[in-house]
Coordinates of C-alpha atoms in Angstrom, one line a residue:
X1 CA 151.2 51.8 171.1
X2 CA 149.9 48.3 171.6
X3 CA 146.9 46.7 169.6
X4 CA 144.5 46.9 172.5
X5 CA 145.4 50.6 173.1
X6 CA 144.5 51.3 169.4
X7 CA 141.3 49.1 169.0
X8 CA 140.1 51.0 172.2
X9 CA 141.4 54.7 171.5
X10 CA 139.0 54.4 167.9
X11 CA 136.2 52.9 170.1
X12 CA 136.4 55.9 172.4
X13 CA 136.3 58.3 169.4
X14 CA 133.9 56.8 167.5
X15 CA 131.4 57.3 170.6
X16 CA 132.7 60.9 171.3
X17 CA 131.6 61.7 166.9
X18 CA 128.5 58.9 167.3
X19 CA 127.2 59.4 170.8
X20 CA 128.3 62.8 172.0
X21 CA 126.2 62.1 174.7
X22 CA 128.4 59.7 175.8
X23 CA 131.0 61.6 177.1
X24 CA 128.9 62.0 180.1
X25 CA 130.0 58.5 181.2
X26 CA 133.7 59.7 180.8
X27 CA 133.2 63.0 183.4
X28 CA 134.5 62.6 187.1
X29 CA 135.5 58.8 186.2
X30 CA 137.5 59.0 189.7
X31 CA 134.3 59.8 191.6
X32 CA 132.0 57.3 192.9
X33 CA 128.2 57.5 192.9
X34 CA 127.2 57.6 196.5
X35 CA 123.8 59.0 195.9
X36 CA 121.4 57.5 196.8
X37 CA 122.2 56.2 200.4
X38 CA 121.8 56.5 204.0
X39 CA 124.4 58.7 206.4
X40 CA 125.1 60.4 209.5
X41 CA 125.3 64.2 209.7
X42 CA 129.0 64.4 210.3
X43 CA 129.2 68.5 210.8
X44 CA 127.3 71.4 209.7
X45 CA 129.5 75.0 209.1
X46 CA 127.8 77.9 210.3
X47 CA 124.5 76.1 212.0
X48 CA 123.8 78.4 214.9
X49 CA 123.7 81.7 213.1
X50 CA 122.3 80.4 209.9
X51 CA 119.6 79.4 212.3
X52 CA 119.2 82.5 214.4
X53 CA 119.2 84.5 210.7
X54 CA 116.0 82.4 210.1
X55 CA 114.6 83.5 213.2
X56 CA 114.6 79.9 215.0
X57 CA 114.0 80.4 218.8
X58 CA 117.3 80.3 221.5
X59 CA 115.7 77.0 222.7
X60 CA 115.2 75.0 219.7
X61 CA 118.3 76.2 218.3
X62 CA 120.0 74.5 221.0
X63 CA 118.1 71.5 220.3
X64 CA 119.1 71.7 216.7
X65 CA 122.5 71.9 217.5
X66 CA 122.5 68.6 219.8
X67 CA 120.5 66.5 217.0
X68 CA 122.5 63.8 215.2
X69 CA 120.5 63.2 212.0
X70 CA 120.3 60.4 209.5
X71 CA 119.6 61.6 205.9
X72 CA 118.2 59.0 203.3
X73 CA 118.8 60.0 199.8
X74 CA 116.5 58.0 197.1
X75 CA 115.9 57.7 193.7
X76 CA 113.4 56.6 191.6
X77 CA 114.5 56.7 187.3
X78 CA 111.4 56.3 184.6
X79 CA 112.4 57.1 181.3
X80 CA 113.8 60.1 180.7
X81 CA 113.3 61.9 184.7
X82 CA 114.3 60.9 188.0
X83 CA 112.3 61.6 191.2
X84 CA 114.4 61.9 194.4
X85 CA 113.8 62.0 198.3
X86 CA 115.6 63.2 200.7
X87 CA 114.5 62.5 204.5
X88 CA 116.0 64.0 207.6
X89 CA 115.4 61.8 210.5
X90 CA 116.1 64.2 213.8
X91 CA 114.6 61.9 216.5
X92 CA 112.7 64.9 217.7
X93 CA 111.1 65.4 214.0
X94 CA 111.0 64.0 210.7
X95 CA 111.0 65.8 207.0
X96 CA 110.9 64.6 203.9
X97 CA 111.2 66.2 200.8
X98 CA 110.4 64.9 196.9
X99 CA 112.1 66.9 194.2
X100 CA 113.0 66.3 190.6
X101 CA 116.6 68.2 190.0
X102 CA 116.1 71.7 188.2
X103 CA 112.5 72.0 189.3
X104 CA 111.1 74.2 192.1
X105 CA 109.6 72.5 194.5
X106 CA 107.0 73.3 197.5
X107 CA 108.2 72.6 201.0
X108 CA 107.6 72.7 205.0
X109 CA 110.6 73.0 206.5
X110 CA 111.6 71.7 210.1
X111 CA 111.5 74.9 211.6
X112 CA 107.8 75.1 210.1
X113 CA 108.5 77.5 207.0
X114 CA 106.9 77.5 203.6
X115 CA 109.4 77.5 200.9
X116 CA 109.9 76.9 197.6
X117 CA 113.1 74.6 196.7
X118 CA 115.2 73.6 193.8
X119 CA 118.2 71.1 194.2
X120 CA 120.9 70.8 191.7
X121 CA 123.7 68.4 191.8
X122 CA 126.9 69.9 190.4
X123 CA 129.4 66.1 191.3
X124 CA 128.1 63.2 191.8
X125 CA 128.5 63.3 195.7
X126 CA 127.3 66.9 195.7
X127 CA 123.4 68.1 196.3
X128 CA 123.0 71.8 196.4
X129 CA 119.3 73.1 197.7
X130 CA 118.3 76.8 197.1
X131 CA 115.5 77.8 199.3
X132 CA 113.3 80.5 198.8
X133 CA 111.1 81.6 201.6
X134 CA 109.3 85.2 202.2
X135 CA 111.9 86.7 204.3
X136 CA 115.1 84.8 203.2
X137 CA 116.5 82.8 201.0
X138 CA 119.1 80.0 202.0
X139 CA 121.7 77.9 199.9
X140 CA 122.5 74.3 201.5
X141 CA 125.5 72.5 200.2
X142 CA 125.6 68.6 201.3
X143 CA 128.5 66.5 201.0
X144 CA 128.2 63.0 200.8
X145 CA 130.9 60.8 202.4
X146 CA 130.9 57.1 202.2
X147 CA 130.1 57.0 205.7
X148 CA 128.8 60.6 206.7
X149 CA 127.4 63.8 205.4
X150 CA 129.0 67.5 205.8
X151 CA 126.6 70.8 205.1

């Protein structure tokens, strides 16, 4: 083992035993940060009968399935939290949402419900919402691409 490979090994551990916090820097290493950023929904699994399970109308569920969106992820850092934004541009409507990961947050969704929200974000290309509404509650994966978005 080389001198450089030594000197940096002992470096790594004496963060790991100093800063065990600092492993977080260390976790998916091969995956870059995308978020925050501005994409094109790409696809959508499931759209139609996720929609028609919310009770969204035959007409604007074949509007919905025509839209192209652009999403536009931000994120503001003070301190210790981070307040995001996500908005959903669909020509047709906007929404925009402001949410603090872990934390429920209120909501009026497109197809005009009143929810309650929390996103997590299990990778770092990876937002996971969890609606809760008074007849059903939803789980929305979103993928983010360099160039596009997948739900």
């Amino acid at each position: 083992m080389g001198q450089t490979c030594k000197v940096t090994l002992i470096m790594t551990l004496l963060l790991i035993i100093l800063l065990p916090d600092a492993t977080k820097c260390f976790k998916n290493i091969d995956e870059v940060d995308l978020l925050p950023g501005t994409y094109k929904l790409y696809s959508s699994q499931n759209f139609e009968p996720y929609l028609k399970q919310l009770g969204v109308g035959y007409f604007l569920r074949k509007l919905a399935l025509l839209a192209s969106p652009t999403i536009t992820v931000r994120r503001t850092c003070q301190a210790v939290a981070c307040t995001w934004s996500m908005k959903t541009d669909a020509v047709v409507r906007t929404h925009l949402i402001n949410f603090i990961l872990g934390e429920e947050a209120d909501d009026f969704t497109m197809d005009r419900r009143r929810i309650k929200t929390i996103f997590t974000r299990p990778s770092q290309n990876r937002l996971v919402e969890q609606q809760f509404g008074k007849q059903v509650n939803t789980t929305l994966a979103g993928y983010f691409l360099e160039d596009r978005m997948q739900v």
